[in-house]
Short mmCIF file of C-alpha atoms (C1' of nucleotides) in Angstrom, two decimals:
data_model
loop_
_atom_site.label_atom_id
_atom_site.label_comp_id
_atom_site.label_asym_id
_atom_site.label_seq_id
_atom_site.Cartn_x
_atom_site.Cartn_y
_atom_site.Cartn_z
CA UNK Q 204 -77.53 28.10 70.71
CA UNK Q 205 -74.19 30.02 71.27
CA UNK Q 206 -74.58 31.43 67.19
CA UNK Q 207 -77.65 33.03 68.02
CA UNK Q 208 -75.65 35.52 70.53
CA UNK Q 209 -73.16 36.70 67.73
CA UNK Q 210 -76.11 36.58 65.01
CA UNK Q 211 -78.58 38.82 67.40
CA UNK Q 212 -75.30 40.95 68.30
CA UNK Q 213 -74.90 41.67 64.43
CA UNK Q 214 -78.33 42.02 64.12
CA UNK Q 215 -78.50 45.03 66.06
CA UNK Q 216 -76.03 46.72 63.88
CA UNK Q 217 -76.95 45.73 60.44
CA UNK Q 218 -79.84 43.73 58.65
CA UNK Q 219 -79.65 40.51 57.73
CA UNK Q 220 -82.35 38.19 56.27
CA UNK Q 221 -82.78 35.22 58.71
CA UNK Q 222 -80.64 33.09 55.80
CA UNK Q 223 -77.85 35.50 55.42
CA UNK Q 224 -77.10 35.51 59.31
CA UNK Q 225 -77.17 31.40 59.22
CA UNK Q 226 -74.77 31.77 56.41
CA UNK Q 227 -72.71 34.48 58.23
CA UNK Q 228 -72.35 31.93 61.26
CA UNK Q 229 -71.17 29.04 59.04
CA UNK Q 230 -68.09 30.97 58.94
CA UNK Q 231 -67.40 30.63 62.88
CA UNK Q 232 -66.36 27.97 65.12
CA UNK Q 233 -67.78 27.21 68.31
CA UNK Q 234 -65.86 25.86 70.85
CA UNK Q 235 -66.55 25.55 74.84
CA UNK Q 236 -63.37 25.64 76.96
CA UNK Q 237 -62.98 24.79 80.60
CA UNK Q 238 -61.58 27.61 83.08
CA UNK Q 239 -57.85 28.85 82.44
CA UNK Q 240 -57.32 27.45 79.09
CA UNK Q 241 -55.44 29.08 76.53
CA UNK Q 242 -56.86 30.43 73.34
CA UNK Q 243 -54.32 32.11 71.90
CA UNK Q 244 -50.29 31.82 73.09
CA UNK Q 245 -48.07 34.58 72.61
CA UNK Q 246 -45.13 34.56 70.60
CA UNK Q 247 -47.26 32.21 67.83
CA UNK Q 248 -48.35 33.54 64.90
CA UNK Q 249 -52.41 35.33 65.63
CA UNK Q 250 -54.34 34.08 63.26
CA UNK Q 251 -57.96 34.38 65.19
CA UNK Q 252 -60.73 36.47 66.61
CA UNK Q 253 -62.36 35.25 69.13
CA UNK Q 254 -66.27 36.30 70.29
CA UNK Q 255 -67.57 35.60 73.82
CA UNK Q 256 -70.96 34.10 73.56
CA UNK Q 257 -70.64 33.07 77.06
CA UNK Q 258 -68.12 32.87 79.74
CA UNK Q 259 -65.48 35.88 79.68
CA UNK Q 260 -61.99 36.03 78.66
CA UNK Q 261 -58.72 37.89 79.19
CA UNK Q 262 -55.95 38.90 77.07
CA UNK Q 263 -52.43 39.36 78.73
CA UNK Q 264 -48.67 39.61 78.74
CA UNK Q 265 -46.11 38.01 81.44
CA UNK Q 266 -43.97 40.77 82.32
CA UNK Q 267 -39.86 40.87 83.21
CA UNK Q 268 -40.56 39.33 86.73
CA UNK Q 269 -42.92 36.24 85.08
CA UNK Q 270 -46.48 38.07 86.57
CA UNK Q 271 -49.44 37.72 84.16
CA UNK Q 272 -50.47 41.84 83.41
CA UNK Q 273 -54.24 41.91 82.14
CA UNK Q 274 -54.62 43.90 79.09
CA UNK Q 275 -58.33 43.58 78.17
CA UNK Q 276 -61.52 41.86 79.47
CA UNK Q 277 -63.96 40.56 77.07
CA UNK Q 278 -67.25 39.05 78.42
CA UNK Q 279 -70.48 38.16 76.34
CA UNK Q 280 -70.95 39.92 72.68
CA UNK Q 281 -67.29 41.10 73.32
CA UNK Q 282 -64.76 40.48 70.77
CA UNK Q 283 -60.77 39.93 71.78
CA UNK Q 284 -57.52 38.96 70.38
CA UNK Q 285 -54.14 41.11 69.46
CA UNK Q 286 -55.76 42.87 67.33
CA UNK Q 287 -52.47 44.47 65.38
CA UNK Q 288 -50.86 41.02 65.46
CA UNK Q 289 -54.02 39.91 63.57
CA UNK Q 290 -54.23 42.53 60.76
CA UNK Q 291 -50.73 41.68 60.24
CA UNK Q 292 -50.55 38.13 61.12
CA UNK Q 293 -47.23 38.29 63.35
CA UNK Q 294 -46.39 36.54 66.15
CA UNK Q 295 -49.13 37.72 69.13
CA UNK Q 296 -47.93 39.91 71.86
CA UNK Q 297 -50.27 38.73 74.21
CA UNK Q 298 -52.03 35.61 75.49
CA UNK Q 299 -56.22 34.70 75.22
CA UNK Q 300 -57.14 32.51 78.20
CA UNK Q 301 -60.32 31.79 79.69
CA UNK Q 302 -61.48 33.19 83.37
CA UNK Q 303 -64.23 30.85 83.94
CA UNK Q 304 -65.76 28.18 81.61
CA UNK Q 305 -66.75 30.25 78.10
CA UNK Q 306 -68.02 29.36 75.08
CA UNK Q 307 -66.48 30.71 72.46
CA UNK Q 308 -66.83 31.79 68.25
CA UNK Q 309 -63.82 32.08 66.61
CA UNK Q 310 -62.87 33.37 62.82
CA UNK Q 311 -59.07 32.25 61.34
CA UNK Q 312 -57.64 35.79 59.04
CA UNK Q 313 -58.45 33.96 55.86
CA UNK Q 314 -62.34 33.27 56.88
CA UNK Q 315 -62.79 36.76 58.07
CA UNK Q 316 -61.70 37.93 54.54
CA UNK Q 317 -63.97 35.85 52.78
CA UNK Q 318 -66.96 36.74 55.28
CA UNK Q 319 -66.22 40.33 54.38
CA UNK Q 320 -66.34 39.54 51.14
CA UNK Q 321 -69.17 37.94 50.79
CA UNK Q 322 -70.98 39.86 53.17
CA UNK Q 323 -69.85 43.48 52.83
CA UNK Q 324 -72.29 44.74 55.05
CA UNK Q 325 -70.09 43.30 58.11
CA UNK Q 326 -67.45 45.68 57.47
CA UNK Q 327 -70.26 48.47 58.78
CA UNK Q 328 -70.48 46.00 61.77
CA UNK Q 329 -66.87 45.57 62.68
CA UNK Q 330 -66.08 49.08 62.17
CA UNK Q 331 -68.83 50.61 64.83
CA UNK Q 332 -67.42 47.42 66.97
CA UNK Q 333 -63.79 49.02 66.51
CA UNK Q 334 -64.78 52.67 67.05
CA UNK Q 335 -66.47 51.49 70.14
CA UNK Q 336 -63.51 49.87 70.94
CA UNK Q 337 -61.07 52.07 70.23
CA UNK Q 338 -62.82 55.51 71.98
CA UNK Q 339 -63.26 53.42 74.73
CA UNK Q 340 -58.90 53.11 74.90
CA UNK Q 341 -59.03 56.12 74.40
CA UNK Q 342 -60.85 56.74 77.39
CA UNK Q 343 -59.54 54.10 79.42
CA UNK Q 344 -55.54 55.49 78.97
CA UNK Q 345 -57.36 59.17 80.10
CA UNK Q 346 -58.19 57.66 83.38
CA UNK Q 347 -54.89 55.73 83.44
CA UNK Q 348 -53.26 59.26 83.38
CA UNK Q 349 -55.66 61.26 85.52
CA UNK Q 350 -56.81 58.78 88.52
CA UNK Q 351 -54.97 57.47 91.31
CA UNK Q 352 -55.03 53.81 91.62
CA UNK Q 353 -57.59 54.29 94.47
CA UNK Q 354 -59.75 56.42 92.06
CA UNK Q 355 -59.03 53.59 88.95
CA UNK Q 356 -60.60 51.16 91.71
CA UNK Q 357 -63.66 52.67 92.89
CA UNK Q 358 -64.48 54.02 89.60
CA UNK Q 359 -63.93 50.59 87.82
CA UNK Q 360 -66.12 49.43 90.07
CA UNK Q 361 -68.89 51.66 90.17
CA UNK Q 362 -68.85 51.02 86.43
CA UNK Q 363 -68.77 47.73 86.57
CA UNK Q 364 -69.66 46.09 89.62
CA UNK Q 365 -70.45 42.65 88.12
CA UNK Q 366 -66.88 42.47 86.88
CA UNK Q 367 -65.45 43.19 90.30
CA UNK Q 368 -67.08 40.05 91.62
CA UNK Q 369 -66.95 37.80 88.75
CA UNK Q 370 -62.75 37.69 88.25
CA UNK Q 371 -60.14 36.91 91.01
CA UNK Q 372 -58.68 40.33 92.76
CA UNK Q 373 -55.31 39.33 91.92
CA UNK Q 374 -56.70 39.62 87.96
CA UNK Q 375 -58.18 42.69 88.88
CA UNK Q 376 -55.34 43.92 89.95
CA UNK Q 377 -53.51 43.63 87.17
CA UNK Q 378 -56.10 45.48 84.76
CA UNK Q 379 -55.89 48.26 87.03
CA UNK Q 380 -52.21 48.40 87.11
CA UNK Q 381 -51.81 47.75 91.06
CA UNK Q 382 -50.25 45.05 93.39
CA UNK Q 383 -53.14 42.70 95.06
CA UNK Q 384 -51.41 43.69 98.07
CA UNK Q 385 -52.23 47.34 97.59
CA UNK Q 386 -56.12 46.48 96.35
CA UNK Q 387 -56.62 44.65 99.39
CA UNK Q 388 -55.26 47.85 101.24
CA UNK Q 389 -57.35 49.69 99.66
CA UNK Q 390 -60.95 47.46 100.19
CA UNK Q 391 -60.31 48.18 103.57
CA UNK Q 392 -61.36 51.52 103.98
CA UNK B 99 -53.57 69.48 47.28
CA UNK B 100 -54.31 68.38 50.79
CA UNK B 101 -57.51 65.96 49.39
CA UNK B 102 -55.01 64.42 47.62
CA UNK B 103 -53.24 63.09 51.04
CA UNK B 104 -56.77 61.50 52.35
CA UNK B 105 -57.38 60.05 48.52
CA UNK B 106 -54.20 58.58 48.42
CA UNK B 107 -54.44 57.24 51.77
CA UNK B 108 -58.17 56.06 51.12
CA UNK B 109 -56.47 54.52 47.44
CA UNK B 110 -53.45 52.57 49.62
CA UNK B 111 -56.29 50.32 51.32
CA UNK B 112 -59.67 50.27 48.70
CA UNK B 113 -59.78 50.51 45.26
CA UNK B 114 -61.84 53.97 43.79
CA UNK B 115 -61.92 55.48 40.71
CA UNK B 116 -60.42 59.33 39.58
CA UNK B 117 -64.51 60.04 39.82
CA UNK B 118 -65.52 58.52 42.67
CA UNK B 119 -62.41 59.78 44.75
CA UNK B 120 -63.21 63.30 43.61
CA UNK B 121 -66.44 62.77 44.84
CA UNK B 122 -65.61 61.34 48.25
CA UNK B 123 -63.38 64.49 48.74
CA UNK B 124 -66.29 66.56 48.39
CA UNK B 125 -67.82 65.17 51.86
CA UNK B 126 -64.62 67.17 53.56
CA UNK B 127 -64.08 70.35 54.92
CA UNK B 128 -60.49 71.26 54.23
CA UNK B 129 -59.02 74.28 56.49
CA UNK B 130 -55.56 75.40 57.78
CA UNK B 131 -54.84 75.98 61.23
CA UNK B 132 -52.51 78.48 63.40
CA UNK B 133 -50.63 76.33 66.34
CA UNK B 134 -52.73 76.39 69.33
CA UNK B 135 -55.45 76.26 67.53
CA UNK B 136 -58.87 74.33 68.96
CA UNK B 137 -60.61 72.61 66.26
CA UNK B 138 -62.73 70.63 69.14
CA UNK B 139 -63.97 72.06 72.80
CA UNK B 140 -64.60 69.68 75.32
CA UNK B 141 -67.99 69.44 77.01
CA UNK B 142 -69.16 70.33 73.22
CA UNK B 143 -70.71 68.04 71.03
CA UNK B 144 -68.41 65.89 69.36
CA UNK B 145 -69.63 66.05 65.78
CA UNK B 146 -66.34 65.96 63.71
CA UNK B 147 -63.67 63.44 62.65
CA UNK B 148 -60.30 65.18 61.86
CA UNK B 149 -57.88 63.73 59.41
CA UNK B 150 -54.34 65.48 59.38
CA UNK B 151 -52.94 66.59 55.90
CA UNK B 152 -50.33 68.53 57.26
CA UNK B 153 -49.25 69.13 60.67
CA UNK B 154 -50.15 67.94 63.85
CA UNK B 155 -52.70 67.68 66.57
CA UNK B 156 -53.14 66.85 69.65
CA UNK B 157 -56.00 65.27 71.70
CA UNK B 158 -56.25 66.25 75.45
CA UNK B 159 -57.99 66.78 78.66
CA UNK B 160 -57.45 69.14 81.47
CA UNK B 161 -57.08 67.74 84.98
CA UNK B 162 -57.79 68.45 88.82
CA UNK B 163 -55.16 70.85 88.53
CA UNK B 164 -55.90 72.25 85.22
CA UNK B 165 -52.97 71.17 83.59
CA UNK B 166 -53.78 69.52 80.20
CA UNK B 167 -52.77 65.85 79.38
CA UNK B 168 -52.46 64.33 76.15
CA UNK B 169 -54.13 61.18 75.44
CA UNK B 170 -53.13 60.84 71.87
CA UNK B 171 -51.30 62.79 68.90
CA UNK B 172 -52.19 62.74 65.24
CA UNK B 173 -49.60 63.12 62.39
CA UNK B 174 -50.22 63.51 58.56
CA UNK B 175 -52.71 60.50 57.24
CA UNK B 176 -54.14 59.97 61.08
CA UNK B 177 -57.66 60.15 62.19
CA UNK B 178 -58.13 61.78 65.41
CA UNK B 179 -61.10 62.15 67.78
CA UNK B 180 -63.05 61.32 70.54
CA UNK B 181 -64.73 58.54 68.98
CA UNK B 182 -66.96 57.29 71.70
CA UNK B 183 -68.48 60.58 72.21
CA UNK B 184 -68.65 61.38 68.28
CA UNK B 185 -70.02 57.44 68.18
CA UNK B 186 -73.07 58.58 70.26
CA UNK B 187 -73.18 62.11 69.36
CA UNK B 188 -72.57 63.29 73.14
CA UNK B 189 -70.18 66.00 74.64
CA UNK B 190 -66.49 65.34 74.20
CA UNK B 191 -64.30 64.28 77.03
CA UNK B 192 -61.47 65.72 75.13
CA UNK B 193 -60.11 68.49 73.23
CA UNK B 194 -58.26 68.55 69.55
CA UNK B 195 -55.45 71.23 69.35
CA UNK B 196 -53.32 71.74 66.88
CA UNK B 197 -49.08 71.37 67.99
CA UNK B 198 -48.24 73.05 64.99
CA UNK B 199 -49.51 75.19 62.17
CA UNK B 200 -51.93 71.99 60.26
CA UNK B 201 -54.22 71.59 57.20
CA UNK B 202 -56.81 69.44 58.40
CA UNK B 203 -60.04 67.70 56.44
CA UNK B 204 -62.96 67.19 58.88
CA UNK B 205 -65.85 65.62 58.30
CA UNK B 206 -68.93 65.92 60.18
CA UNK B 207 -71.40 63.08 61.72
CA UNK B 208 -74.15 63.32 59.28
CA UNK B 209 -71.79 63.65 56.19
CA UNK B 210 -69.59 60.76 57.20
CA UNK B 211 -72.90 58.52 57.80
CA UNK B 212 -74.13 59.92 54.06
CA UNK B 213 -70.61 58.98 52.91
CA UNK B 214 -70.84 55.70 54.19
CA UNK B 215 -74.15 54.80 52.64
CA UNK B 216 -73.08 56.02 49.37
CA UNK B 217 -69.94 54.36 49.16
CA UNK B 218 -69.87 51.23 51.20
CA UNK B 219 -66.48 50.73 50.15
CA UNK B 220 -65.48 53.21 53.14
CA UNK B 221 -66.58 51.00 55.67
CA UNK B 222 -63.68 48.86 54.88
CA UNK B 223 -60.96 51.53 55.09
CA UNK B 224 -62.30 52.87 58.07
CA UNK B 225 -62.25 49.38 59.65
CA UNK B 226 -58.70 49.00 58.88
CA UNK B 227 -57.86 52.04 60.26
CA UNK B 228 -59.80 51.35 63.22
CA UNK B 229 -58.53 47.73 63.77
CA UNK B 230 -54.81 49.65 63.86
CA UNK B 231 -55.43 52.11 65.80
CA UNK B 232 -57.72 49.98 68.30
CA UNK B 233 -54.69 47.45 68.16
CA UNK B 234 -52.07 49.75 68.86
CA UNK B 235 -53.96 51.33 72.34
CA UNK B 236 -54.04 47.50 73.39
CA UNK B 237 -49.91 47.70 72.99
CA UNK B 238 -50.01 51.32 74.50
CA UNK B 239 -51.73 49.47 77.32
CA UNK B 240 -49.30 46.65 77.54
CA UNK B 241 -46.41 49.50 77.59
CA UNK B 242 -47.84 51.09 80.34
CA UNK B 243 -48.52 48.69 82.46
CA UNK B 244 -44.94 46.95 81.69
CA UNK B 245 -42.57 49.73 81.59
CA UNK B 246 -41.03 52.23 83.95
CA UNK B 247 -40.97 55.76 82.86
CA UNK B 248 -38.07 56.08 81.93
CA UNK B 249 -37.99 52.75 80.10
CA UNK B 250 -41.55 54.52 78.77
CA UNK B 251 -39.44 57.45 77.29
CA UNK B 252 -36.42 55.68 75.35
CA UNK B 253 -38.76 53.22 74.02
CA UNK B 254 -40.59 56.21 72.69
CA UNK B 255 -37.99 58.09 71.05
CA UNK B 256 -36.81 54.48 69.50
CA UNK B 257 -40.02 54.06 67.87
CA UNK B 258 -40.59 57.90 67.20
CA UNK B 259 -37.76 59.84 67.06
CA UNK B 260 -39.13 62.59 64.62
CA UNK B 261 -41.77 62.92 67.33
CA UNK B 262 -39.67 63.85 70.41
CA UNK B 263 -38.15 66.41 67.68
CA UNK B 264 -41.41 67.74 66.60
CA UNK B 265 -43.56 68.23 69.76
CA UNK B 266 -42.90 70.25 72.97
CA UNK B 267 -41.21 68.01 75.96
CA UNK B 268 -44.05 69.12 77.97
CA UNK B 269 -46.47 67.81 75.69
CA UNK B 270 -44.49 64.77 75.40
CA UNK B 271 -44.31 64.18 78.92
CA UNK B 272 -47.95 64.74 79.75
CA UNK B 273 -48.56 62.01 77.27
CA UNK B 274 -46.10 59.73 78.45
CA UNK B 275 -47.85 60.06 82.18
CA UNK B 276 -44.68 61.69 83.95
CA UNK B 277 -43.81 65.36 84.91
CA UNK B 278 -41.56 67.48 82.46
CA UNK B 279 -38.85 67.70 85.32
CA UNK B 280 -38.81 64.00 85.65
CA UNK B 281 -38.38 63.95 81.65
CA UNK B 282 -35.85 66.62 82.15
CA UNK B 283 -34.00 64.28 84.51
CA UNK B 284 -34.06 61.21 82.23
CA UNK B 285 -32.64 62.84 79.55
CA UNK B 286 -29.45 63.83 81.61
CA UNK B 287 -28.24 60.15 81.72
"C1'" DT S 22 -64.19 15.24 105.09
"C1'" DG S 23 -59.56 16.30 105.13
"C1'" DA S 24 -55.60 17.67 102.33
"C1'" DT S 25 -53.73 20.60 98.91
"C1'" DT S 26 -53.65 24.55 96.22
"C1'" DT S 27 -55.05 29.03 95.19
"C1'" DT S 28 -56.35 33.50 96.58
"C1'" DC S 29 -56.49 37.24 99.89
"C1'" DT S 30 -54.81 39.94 103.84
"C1'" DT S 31 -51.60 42.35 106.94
"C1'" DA S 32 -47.68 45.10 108.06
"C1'" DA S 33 -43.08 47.22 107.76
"C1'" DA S 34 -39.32 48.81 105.07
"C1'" DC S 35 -38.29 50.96 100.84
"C1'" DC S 36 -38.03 53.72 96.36
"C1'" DA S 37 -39.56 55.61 91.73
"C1'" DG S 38 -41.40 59.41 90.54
"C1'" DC S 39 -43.79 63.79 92.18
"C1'" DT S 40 -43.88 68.54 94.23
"C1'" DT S 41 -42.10 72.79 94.96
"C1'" DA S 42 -39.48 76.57 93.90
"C1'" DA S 43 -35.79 79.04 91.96
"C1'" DT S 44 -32.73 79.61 87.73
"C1'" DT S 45 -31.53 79.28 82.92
"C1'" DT S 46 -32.50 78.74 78.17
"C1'" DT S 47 -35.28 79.21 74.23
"C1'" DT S 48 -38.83 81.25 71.52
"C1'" DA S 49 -41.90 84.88 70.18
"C1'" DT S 50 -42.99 89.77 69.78
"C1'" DT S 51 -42.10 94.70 69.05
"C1'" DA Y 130 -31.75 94.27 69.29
"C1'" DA Y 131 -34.36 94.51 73.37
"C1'" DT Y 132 -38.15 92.78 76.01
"C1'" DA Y 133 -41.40 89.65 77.37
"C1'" DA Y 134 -43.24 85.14 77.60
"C1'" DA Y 135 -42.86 80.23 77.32
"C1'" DA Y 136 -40.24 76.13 78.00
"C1'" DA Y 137 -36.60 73.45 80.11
"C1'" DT Y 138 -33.40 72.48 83.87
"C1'" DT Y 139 -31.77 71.61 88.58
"C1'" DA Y 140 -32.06 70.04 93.22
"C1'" DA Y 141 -34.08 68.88 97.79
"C1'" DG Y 142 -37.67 66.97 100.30
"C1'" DC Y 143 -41.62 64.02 100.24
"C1'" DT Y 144 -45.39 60.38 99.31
"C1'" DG Y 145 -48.28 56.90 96.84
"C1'" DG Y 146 -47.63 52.73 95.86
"C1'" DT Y 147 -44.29 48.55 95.71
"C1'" DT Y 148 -41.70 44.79 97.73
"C1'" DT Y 149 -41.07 41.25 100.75
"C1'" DA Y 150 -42.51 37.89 103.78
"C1'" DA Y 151 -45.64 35.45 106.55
"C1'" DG Y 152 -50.21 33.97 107.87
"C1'" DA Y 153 -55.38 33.44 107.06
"C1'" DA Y 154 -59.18 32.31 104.26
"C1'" DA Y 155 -61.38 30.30 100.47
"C1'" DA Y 156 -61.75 27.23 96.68
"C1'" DT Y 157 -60.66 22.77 94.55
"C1'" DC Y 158 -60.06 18.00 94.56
"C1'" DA Y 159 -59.38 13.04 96.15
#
DNA sequence: TGATTTTCTTAAACCAGCTTAATTTTTATT
DNA sequence: AATAAAAATTAAGCTGGTTTAAGAAAATCA
């Protein structure tokens, strides 16, 4: 059951009686979605969150020339969407599309105000999620700014190597800020 | 009063009482700062959270070359750390500086997990603050990997013009990820 | 299994942005 | 007001990484 990874996820944050975290998942939807489908389209108005039971996802821009530019990964227990769009609900900046076939629990704006209501308790969860989150920008833009994109490769890889293998190079890429022409040049060696 | 800048900040997203407001004031450490001040070593553990009154600060690294990089700045009503490492209580990767002379409340790691507890309420303003700040590194990301430098700089100084007044070009330019001649040279046109 | 599409590789020409180094301007200190 | 220190400018030469274009390999599908 793809509820029990989001309800075992919480669970490790806060307590929850056994009926509170049934009641907590009543407010998702689950939804499976084939490879390359689109969860969220730019430009329309984000109105979700979405949490990767299983699969992984990717949110990203097209740029001037029409490429696809990777923003963020998300992969199991990893939550994803345009996250200042949402608190505002404007029009996204970016797109949510699956990599490979995901299951998926999503929460509309008005549902995660009423969870958070009723359950205050997830605000403590969402807001170690976000500091997590955030210092991990944080860190991410320091190696942006300090690593050459040879460096950003072999140390996104030593991180994480399951990553490397699981999305296309040309995906990759993009997350890293490189050409898949220069990747490949750099594989090489 | 510089409390009265976090309260009223704190008041603009969750609803406290005169008394309780007072009270969650006393959890802070308020102090003034000379510029050039470090309020946060790296390598040493990250145990604070700053909040800017007055002034501003600066969060940083030094590279290969021992020239310091900003990752992120902090004006009045901004939180500013390394959050991962103050998360799990580990050495920072960064240091907090003030630009200018600042009145800063901080807020150490035990005290802002005994604030928490006693007024849940917090939880939710820090998760707002988080969701913004976690939602505008996503769009920092999306800038970066979308614009050239110099496209990086005017679209700055749009958003931020008080900024480019208020902090050294250096410091600007170390944060925008391009050398202060290079800055120096966009600014001619 | 073969045909089509998607992804990855190779290589050469090119350029945005860096490095270096010297000079000028601004700011801070006495 | 004079001196010292910090910050900003200018310009030439250079390089890490891109662009373009074509071919090879791998994945998908009938």
């Amino acid at each position: 059951m793809s509820e029990q990874i989001l309800t075992e996820h919480i669970s490790s944050y806060v307590n929850f009686s056994k009926e509170e975290l049934s009641e907590i998942a009543r407010f998702f939807n689950i939804q499976s979605y084939r490879k390359k489908e689109k969860l969220l389209h730019a430009e329309k108005r984000c109105d979700t969150i979405f949490f990767v039971a299983k699969g992984c996802l990717q949110l990203y821009f097209i740029d001037d020339l029409g490429n696809p530019k990777t923003t963020q990964f998300a992969m199991e227990t990893w939550w994803l969407t345009d996250f200042l769009a949402f608190q505002n609900q404007r029009p996204s900046n970016f797109y949510v599309e699956t990599l490979e076939k995901s299951t998926v629990l999503s929460i509309s704006f008005s549902k995660y105000q009423e969870l958070l209501e009723k359950f205050p308790k997830m605000e403590k969860y969402y807001r170690a999620i976000l500091e997590t989150a955030y210092g991990a920008a944080l860190m991410r833009i320091k190696y942006i700014h300090s690593l050459s994109k040879e460096e950003m490769f072999f140390s996104f890889r030593n991180s994480f190597p399951e990553f490397v293998q699981r999305v296309p190079q040309y995906v990759l890429a993009s997350f890293l800020g490189l050409t898949p022409e220069y990747l490949s040049e750099i594989k090489k060696k």
